[in-house]
Amino acid sequence: QVQLVESGGGLVQAGGSLRLSCAASGRTSNNGVMRWFRQAPGKERDFVAGISWSGSILYTNSVKGRFTISRDNAKNTVYLQMNSLKPEDTAVYYCNEHPGAVPTMIQYDYDYWGQGTQVTVSS
């Protein structure tokens, strides 16, 4: 079993920054893909960013140029640096581990998920 624990969420004004972290423990897939999804109130959970073990990266269009995903394989930790935040970035952000080779936007039944961390951007 894999446990994913997110941290770093909070309340920030528009234009501000936050850094999310996700620490993985248990039977992790060391060569898998780590991803971030988010779910705004009343909306579906959507892909934000993903990074493979080798460093291949994928972003959803709305965060390109503002968010940066990175990972520390030695620490089994993935990060999401969020800059120039907008009110529409407000959501619960979820960490995801997928046993694949390259990041995709698809959610799979066998993925592992964290409990989520709230990000609120005020205007």
PDB file of C-alpha atoms in Angstrom:
ATOM      1  CA  GLN A   1       0.000   0.000   0.000  1.00  0.00           C
ATOM      2  CA  VAL A   2       1.113   3.535  -0.774  1.00  0.00           C
ATOM      3  CA  GLN A   3       0.458   6.558   1.380  1.00  0.00           C
ATOM      4  CA  LEU A   4       0.577  10.061  -0.052  1.00  0.00           C
ATOM      5  CA  VAL A   5       0.514  13.056   2.283  1.00  0.00           C
ATOM      6  CA  GLU A   6       0.116  16.561   0.887  1.00  0.00           C
ATOM      7  CA  SER A   7       1.058  19.767   2.651  1.00  0.00           C
ATOM      8  CA  GLY A   8       1.516  23.434   1.856  1.00  0.00           C
ATOM      9  CA  GLY A   9      -2.000  24.542   1.042  1.00  0.00           C
ATOM     10  CA  GLY A  10      -3.543  27.684   2.449  1.00  0.00           C
ATOM     11  CA  LEU A  11      -5.063  31.079   1.757  1.00  0.00           C
ATOM     12  CA  VAL A  12      -3.233  33.521  -0.491  1.00  0.00           C
ATOM     13  CA  GLN A  13      -4.087  36.699  -2.349  1.00  0.00           C
ATOM     14  CA  ALA A  14      -4.259  36.783  -6.116  1.00  0.00           C
ATOM     15  CA  GLY A  15      -0.776  37.117  -7.567  1.00  0.00           C
ATOM     16  CA  GLY A  16       0.779  35.300  -4.651  1.00  0.00           C
ATOM     17  CA  SER A  17       2.598  31.985  -4.442  1.00  0.00           C
ATOM     18  CA  LEU A  18       2.302  28.683  -2.653  1.00  0.00           C
ATOM     19  CA  ARG A  19       4.409  25.527  -2.701  1.00  0.00           C
ATOM     20  CA  LEU A  20       2.699  22.182  -2.281  1.00  0.00           C
ATOM     21  CA  SER A  21       4.566  19.070  -1.208  1.00  0.00           C
ATOM     22  CA  CYS A  22       3.568  15.424  -1.379  1.00  0.00           C
ATOM     23  CA  ALA A  23       5.518  12.777   0.501  1.00  0.00           C
ATOM     24  CA  ALA A  24       5.072   9.165  -0.552  1.00  0.00           C
ATOM     25  CA  SER A  25       5.640   6.205   1.744  1.00  0.00           C
ATOM     26  CA  GLY A  26       4.937   2.507   1.794  1.00  0.00           C
ATOM     27  CA  ARG A  27       5.271   0.318  -1.291  1.00  0.00           C
ATOM     28  CA  THR A  28       5.895   3.201  -3.677  1.00  0.00           C
ATOM     29  CA  SER A  29       6.529   2.799  -7.364  1.00  0.00           C
ATOM     30  CA  ASN A  30       9.936   4.418  -7.469  1.00  0.00           C
ATOM     31  CA  ASN A  31       9.898   4.653 -11.245  1.00  0.00           C
ATOM     32  CA  GLY A  32       6.290   5.799 -11.541  1.00  0.00           C
ATOM     33  CA  VAL A  33       4.666   9.091 -12.396  1.00  0.00           C
ATOM     34  CA  MET A  34       3.761  11.606  -9.727  1.00  0.00           C
ATOM     35  CA  ARG A  35       0.898  13.976 -10.538  1.00  0.00           C
ATOM     36  CA  TRP A  36      -1.213  16.772  -9.133  1.00  0.00           C
ATOM     37  CA  PHE A  37      -4.948  17.076  -9.710  1.00  0.00           C
ATOM     38  CA  ARG A  38      -7.394  19.628  -8.363  1.00  0.00           C
ATOM     39  CA  GLN A  39     -11.099  19.792  -7.707  1.00  0.00           C
ATOM     40  CA  ALA A  40     -12.978  23.064  -7.397  1.00  0.00           C
ATOM     41  CA  PRO A  41     -16.373  23.177  -5.673  1.00  0.00           C
ATOM     42  CA  GLY A  42     -19.069  21.688  -7.877  1.00  0.00           C
ATOM     43  CA  LYS A  43     -16.578  20.597 -10.545  1.00  0.00           C
ATOM     44  CA  GLU A  44     -14.820  17.402 -11.552  1.00  0.00           C
ATOM     45  CA  ARG A  45     -11.306  16.584 -10.473  1.00  0.00           C
ATOM     46  CA  ASP A  46      -8.915  17.743 -13.194  1.00  0.00           C
ATOM     47  CA  PHE A  47      -5.280  17.142 -14.040  1.00  0.00           C
ATOM     48  CA  VAL A  48      -2.826  19.922 -13.188  1.00  0.00           C
ATOM     49  CA  ALA A  49       0.718  18.612 -13.692  1.00  0.00           C
ATOM     50  CA  GLY A  50       2.700  15.397 -13.797  1.00  0.00           C
ATOM     51  CA  ILE A  51       6.343  14.320 -13.735  1.00  0.00           C
ATOM     52  CA  SER A  52       7.934  10.973 -14.498  1.00  0.00           C
ATOM     53  CA  TRP A  53      10.869   9.362 -12.736  1.00  0.00           C
ATOM     54  CA  SER A  54      13.142  10.502 -15.548  1.00  0.00           C
ATOM     55  CA  GLY A  55      11.839  14.062 -15.464  1.00  0.00           C
ATOM     56  CA  SER A  56       9.314  14.158 -18.294  1.00  0.00           C
ATOM     57  CA  ILE A  57       6.757  16.842 -17.448  1.00  0.00           C
ATOM     58  CA  LEU A  58       3.218  17.619 -18.545  1.00  0.00           C
ATOM     59  CA  TYR A  59       1.069  20.609 -17.567  1.00  0.00           C
ATOM     60  CA  THR A  60      -2.497  21.490 -18.234  1.00  0.00           C
ATOM     61  CA  ASN A  61      -2.671  24.620 -20.386  1.00  0.00           C
ATOM     62  CA  SER A  62      -4.149  26.880 -17.715  1.00  0.00           C
ATOM     63  CA  VAL A  63      -1.107  26.593 -15.430  1.00  0.00           C
ATOM     64  CA  LYS A  64       1.727  26.663 -17.978  1.00  0.00           C
ATOM     65  CA  GLY A  65       4.212  29.413 -17.152  1.00  0.00           C
ATOM     66  CA  ARG A  66       2.851  29.799 -13.619  1.00  0.00           C
ATOM     67  CA  PHE A  67       3.215  26.366 -11.976  1.00  0.00           C
ATOM     68  CA  THR A  68       6.336  24.229 -11.763  1.00  0.00           C
ATOM     69  CA  ILE A  69       6.343  20.564 -10.812  1.00  0.00           C
ATOM     70  CA  SER A  70       9.469  18.857  -9.515  1.00  0.00           C
ATOM     71  CA  ARG A  71      10.390  15.730  -7.618  1.00  0.00           C
ATOM     72  CA  ASP A  72      13.107  14.489  -5.317  1.00  0.00           C
ATOM     73  CA  ASN A  73      13.358  10.771  -5.984  1.00  0.00           C
ATOM     74  CA  ALA A  74      15.635  10.181  -3.011  1.00  0.00           C
ATOM     75  CA  LYS A  75      12.973  11.617  -0.708  1.00  0.00           C
ATOM     76  CA  ASN A  76       9.967  10.180  -2.586  1.00  0.00           C
ATOM     77  CA  THR A  77       8.559  13.683  -2.655  1.00  0.00           C
ATOM     78  CA  VAL A  78       6.925  15.740  -5.389  1.00  0.00           C
ATOM     79  CA  TYR A  79       6.463  19.496  -5.295  1.00  0.00           C
ATOM     80  CA  LEU A  80       4.201  21.979  -7.025  1.00  0.00           C
ATOM     81  CA  GLN A  81       5.414  25.566  -7.020  1.00  0.00           C
ATOM     82  CA  MET A  82       2.467  27.795  -7.807  1.00  0.00           C
ATOM     83  CA  ASN A  83       3.134  31.407  -8.772  1.00  0.00           C
ATOM     84  CA  SER A  84       0.886  34.206 -10.028  1.00  0.00           C
ATOM     85  CA  LEU A  85      -2.084  32.495  -8.436  1.00  0.00           C
ATOM     86  CA  LYS A  86      -5.573  33.405  -9.604  1.00  0.00           C
ATOM     87  CA  PRO A  87      -8.951  33.014  -7.884  1.00  0.00           C
ATOM     88  CA  GLU A  88      -9.799  30.304 -10.414  1.00  0.00           C
ATOM     89  CA  ASP A  89      -6.934  28.217  -9.002  1.00  0.00           C
ATOM     90  CA  THR A  90      -8.970  27.782  -5.827  1.00  0.00           C
ATOM     91  CA  ALA A  91      -9.510  24.063  -5.283  1.00  0.00           C
ATOM     92  CA  VAL A  92      -8.562  21.036  -3.264  1.00  0.00           C
ATOM     93  CA  TYR A  93      -5.267  19.807  -4.685  1.00  0.00           C
ATOM     94  CA  TYR A  94      -4.615  16.067  -4.720  1.00  0.00           C
ATOM     95  CA  CYS A  95      -1.357  14.204  -5.105  1.00  0.00           C
ATOM     96  CA  ASN A  96      -1.458  11.103  -7.276  1.00  0.00           C
ATOM     97  CA  GLU A  97       0.922   8.245  -7.964  1.00  0.00           C
ATOM     98  CA  HIS A  98       0.548   6.325 -11.195  1.00  0.00           C
ATOM     99  CA  PRO A  99       2.738   3.298 -12.099  1.00  0.00           C
ATOM    100  CA  GLY A 100       3.488   4.518 -15.595  1.00  0.00           C
ATOM    101  CA  ALA A 101       6.472   5.741 -17.555  1.00  0.00           C
ATOM    102  CA  VAL A 102       5.210   9.087 -18.824  1.00  0.00           C
ATOM    103  CA  PRO A 103       2.727  11.563 -17.373  1.00  0.00           C
ATOM    104  CA  THR A 104      -0.797  11.617 -18.770  1.00  0.00           C
ATOM    105  CA  MET A 105      -3.990  13.438 -17.800  1.00  0.00           C
ATOM    106  CA  ILE A 106      -5.996  10.254 -17.345  1.00  0.00           C
ATOM    107  CA  GLN A 107      -7.165   9.075 -13.925  1.00  0.00           C
ATOM    108  CA  TYR A 108      -6.862   5.327 -13.457  1.00  0.00           C
ATOM    109  CA  ASP A 109      -8.721   3.108 -10.991  1.00  0.00           C
ATOM    110  CA  TYR A 110      -5.448   1.707  -9.678  1.00  0.00           C
ATOM    111  CA  ASP A 111      -3.831   5.066  -8.944  1.00  0.00           C
ATOM    112  CA  TYR A 112      -2.985   6.081  -5.396  1.00  0.00           C
ATOM    113  CA  TRP A 113      -4.315   9.355  -4.019  1.00  0.00           C
ATOM    114  CA  GLY A 114      -3.550  11.661  -1.132  1.00  0.00           C
ATOM    115  CA  GLN A 115      -6.210  13.195   1.089  1.00  0.00           C
ATOM    116  CA  GLY A 116      -5.953  16.600  -0.554  1.00  0.00           C
ATOM    117  CA  THR A 117      -4.936  20.061   0.572  1.00  0.00           C
ATOM    118  CA  GLN A 118      -7.058  23.190   0.207  1.00  0.00           C
ATOM    119  CA  VAL A 119      -5.757  26.119  -1.815  1.00  0.00           C
ATOM    120  CA  THR A 120      -7.805  29.308  -1.660  1.00  0.00           C
ATOM    121  CA  VAL A 121      -6.907  32.366  -3.721  1.00  0.00           C
ATOM    122  CA  SER A 122      -8.688  35.573  -2.798  1.00  0.00           C
ATOM    123  CA  SER A 123      -9.282  38.384  -5.277  1.00  0.00           C
TER     124      SER A 123
END
